[in-house]
PDB file of C-alpha atoms in Angstrom:
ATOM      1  CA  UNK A 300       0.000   0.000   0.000  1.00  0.00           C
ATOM      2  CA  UNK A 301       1.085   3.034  -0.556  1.00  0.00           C
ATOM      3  CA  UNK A 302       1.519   6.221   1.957  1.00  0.00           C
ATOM      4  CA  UNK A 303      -1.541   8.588   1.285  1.00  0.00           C
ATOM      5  CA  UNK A 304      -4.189   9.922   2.312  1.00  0.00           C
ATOM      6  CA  UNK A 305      -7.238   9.175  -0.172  1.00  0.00           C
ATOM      7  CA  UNK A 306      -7.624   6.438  -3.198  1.00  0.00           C
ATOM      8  CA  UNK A 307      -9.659   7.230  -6.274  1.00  0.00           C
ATOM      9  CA  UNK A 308     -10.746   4.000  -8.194  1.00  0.00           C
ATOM     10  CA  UNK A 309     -13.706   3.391 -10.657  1.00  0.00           C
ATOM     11  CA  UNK A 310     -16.962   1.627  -9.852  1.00  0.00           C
ATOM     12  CA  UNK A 311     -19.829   0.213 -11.417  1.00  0.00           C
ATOM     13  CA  UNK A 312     -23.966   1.429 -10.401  1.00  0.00           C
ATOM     14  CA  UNK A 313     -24.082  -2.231  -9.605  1.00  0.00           C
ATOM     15  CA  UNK A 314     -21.166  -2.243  -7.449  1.00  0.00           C
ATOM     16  CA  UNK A 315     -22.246   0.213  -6.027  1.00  0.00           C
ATOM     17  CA  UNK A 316     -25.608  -0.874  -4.949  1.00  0.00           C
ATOM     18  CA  UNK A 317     -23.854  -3.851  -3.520  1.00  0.00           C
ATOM     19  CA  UNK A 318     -21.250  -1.483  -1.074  1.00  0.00           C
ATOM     20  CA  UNK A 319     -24.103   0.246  -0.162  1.00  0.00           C
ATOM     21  CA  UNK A 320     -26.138  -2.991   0.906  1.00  0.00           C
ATOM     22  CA  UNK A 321     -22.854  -4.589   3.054  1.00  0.00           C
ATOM     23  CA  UNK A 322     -22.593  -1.184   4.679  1.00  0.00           C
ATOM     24  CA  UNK A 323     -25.788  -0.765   5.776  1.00  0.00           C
ATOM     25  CA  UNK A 324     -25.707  -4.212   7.314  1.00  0.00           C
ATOM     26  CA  UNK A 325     -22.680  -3.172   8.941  1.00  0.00           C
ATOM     27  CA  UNK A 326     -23.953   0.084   9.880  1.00  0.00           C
ATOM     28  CA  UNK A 327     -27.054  -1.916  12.361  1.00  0.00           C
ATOM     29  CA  UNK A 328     -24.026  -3.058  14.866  1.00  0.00           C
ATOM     30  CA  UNK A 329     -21.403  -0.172  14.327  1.00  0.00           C
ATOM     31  CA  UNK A 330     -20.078   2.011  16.819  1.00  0.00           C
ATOM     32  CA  UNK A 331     -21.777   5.627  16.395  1.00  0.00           C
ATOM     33  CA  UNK A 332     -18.271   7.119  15.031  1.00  0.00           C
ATOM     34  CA  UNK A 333     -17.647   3.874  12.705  1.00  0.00           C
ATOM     35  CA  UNK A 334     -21.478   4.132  11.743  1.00  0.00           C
ATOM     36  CA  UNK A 335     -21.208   7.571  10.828  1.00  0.00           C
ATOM     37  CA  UNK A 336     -18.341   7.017   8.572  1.00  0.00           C
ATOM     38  CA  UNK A 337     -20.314   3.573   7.273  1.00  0.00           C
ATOM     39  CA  UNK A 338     -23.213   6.087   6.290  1.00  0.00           C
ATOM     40  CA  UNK A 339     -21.050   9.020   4.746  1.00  0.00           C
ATOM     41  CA  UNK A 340     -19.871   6.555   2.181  1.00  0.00           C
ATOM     42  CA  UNK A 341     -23.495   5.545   1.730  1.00  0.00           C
ATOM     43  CA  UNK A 342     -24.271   9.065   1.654  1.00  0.00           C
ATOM     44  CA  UNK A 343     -21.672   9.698  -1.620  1.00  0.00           C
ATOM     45  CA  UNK A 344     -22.494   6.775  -3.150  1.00  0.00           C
ATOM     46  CA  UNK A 345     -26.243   7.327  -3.356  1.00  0.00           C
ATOM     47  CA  UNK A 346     -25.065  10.988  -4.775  1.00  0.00           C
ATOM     48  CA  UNK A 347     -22.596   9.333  -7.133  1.00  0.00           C
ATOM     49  CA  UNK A 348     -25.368   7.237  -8.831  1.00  0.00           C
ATOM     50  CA  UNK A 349     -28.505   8.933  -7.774  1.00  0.00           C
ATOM     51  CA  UNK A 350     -29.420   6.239  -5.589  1.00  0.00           C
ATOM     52  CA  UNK A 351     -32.974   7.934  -3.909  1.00  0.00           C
ATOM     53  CA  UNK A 352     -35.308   6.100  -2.394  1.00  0.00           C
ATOM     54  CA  UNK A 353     -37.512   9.420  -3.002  1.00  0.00           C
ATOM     55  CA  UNK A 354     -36.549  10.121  -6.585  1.00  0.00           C
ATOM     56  CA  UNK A 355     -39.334   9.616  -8.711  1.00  0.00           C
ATOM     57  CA  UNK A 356     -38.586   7.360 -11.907  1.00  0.00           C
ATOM     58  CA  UNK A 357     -39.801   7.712 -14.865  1.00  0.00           C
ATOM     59  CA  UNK A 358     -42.106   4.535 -14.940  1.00  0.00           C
ATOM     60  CA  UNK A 359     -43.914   5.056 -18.414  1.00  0.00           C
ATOM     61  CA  UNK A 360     -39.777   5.733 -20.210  1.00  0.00           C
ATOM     62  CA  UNK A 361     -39.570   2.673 -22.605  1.00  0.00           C
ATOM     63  CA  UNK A 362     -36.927   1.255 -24.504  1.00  0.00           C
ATOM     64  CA  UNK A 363     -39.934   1.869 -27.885  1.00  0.00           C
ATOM     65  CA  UNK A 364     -38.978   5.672 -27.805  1.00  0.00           C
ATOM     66  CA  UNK A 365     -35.489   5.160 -28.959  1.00  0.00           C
ATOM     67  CA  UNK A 366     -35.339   6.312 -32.589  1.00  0.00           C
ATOM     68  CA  UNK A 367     -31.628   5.622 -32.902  1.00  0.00           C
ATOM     69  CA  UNK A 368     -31.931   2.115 -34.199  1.00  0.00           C
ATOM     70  CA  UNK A 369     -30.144  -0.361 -31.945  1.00  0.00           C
ATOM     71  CA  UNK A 370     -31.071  -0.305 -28.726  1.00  0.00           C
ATOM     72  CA  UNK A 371     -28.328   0.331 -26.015  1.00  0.00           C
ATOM     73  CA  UNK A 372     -28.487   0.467 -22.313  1.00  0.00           C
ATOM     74  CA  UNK A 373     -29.425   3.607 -21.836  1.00  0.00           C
ATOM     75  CA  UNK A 374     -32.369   3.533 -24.150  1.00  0.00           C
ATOM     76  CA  UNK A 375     -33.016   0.399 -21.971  1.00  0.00           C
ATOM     77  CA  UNK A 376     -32.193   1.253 -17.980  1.00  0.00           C
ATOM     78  CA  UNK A 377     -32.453   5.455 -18.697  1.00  0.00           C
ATOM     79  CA  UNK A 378     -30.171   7.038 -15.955  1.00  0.00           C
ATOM     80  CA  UNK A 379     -30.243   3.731 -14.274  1.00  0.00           C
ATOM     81  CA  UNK A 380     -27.760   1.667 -16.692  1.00  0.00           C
ATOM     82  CA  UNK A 381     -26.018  -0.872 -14.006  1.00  0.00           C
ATOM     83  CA  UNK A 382     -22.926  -0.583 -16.045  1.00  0.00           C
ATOM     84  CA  UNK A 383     -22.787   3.236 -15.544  1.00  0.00           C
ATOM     85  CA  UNK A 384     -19.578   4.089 -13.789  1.00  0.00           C
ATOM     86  CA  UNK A 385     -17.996   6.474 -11.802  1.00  0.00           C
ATOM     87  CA  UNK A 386     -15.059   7.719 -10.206  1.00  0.00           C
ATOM     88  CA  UNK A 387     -15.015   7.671  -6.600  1.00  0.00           C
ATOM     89  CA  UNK A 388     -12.813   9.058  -3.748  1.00  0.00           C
ATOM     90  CA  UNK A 389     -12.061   7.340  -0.502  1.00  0.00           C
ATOM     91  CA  UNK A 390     -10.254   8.309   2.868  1.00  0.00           C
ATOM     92  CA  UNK A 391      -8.019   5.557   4.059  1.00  0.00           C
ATOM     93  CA  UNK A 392     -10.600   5.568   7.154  1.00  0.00           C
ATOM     94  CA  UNK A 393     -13.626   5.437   5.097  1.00  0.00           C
ATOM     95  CA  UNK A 394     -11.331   2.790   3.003  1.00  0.00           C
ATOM     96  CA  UNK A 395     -10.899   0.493   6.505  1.00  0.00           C
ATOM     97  CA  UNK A 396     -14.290   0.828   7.261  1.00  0.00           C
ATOM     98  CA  UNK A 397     -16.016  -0.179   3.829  1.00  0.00           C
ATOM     99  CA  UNK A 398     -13.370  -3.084   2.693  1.00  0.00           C
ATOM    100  CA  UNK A 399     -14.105  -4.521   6.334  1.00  0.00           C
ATOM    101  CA  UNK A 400     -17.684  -4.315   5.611  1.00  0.00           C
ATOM    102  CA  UNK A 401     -17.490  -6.218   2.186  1.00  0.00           C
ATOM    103  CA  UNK A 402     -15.078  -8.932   3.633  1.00  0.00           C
ATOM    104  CA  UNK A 403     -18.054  -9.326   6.233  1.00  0.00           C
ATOM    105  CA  UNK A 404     -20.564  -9.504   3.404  1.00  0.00           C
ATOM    106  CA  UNK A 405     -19.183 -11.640   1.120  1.00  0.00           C
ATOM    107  CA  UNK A 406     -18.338 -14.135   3.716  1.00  0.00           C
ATOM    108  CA  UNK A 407     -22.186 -14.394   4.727  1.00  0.00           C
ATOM    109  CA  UNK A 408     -23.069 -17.537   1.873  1.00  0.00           C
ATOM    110  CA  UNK A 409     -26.532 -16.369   1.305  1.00  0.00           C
ATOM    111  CA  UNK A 410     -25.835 -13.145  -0.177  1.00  0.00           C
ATOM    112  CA  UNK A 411     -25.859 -13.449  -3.635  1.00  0.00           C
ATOM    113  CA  UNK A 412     -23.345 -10.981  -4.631  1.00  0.00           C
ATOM    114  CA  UNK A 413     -20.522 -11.809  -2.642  1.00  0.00           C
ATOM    115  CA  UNK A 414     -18.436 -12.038  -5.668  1.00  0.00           C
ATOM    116  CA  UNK A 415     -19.080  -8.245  -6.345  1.00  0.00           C
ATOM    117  CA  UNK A 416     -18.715  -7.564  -2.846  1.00  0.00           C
ATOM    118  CA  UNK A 417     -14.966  -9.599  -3.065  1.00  0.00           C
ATOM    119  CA  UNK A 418     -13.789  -8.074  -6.390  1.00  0.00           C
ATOM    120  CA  UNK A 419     -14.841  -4.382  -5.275  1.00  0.00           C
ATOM    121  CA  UNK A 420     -12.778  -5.110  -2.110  1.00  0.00           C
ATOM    122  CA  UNK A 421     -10.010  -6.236  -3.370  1.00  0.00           C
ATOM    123  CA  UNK A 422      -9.903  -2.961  -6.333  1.00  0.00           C
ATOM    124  CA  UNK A 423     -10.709  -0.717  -3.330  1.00  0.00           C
ATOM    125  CA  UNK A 424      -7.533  -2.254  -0.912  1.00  0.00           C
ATOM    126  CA  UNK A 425      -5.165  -2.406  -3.864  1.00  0.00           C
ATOM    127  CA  UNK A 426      -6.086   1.216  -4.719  1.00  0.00           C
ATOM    128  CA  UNK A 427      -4.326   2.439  -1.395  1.00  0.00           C
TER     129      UNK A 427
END
């Protein structure tokens, strides 16, 4: 690992929907300084990707309105294509906090995406 202070690394919508998921679990049973930092992350995330539980969506958007001939992802998910990425920033706290989360997450067999949850860990430790 390197000596700094933050890591920047690239992640997926659907990566992101599964940090979010093994830091909330974590966040149930976290200290209140660790759960504040587990909910900060979930915090930028959810900007990141416009992850809103109150955002409306557009319900009646269809992939029929696309006039462009194929049809690509974002004629078919809108603003919610699960390969959208994005560049995020970590603190080597937030880092500790998140990776420790996943390893808990993916270890936990009935989770379906544990394999995510492994591959973004390992991205997000080899980052720093």
């Amino acid at each position: 690992m390197a000596d700094r202070n933050t890591a920047n690394f690239r992640m997926t919508r659907n990566e992101a929907r599964v940090v979010v998921a093994a830091l909330s679990d974590e966040e149930m049973t976290a200290s209140p300084d660790r759960g504040e930092r587990l909910q900060n992350v979930q915090d930028r995330l959810a900007s990141e990707f416009g992850f809103d539980q109150y955002r409306e969506t557009g319900t009646d958007e269809t992939a029929a309105g696309d006039e462009g001939g194929w049809i690509d992802d974002d004629a078919v998910f809108g603003d919610d294509d699960p390969d959208d990425t994005e560049e995020i920033a970590l603190s080597r706290a937030e880092v500790d906090v998140v990776t420790d989360a996943l390893a808990r997450f993916e270890r936990d067999e009935s989770k379906e995406n544990a394999g995510t949850a492994e591959s973004v860990r390992r991205r997000i430790a080899d980052a720093f």
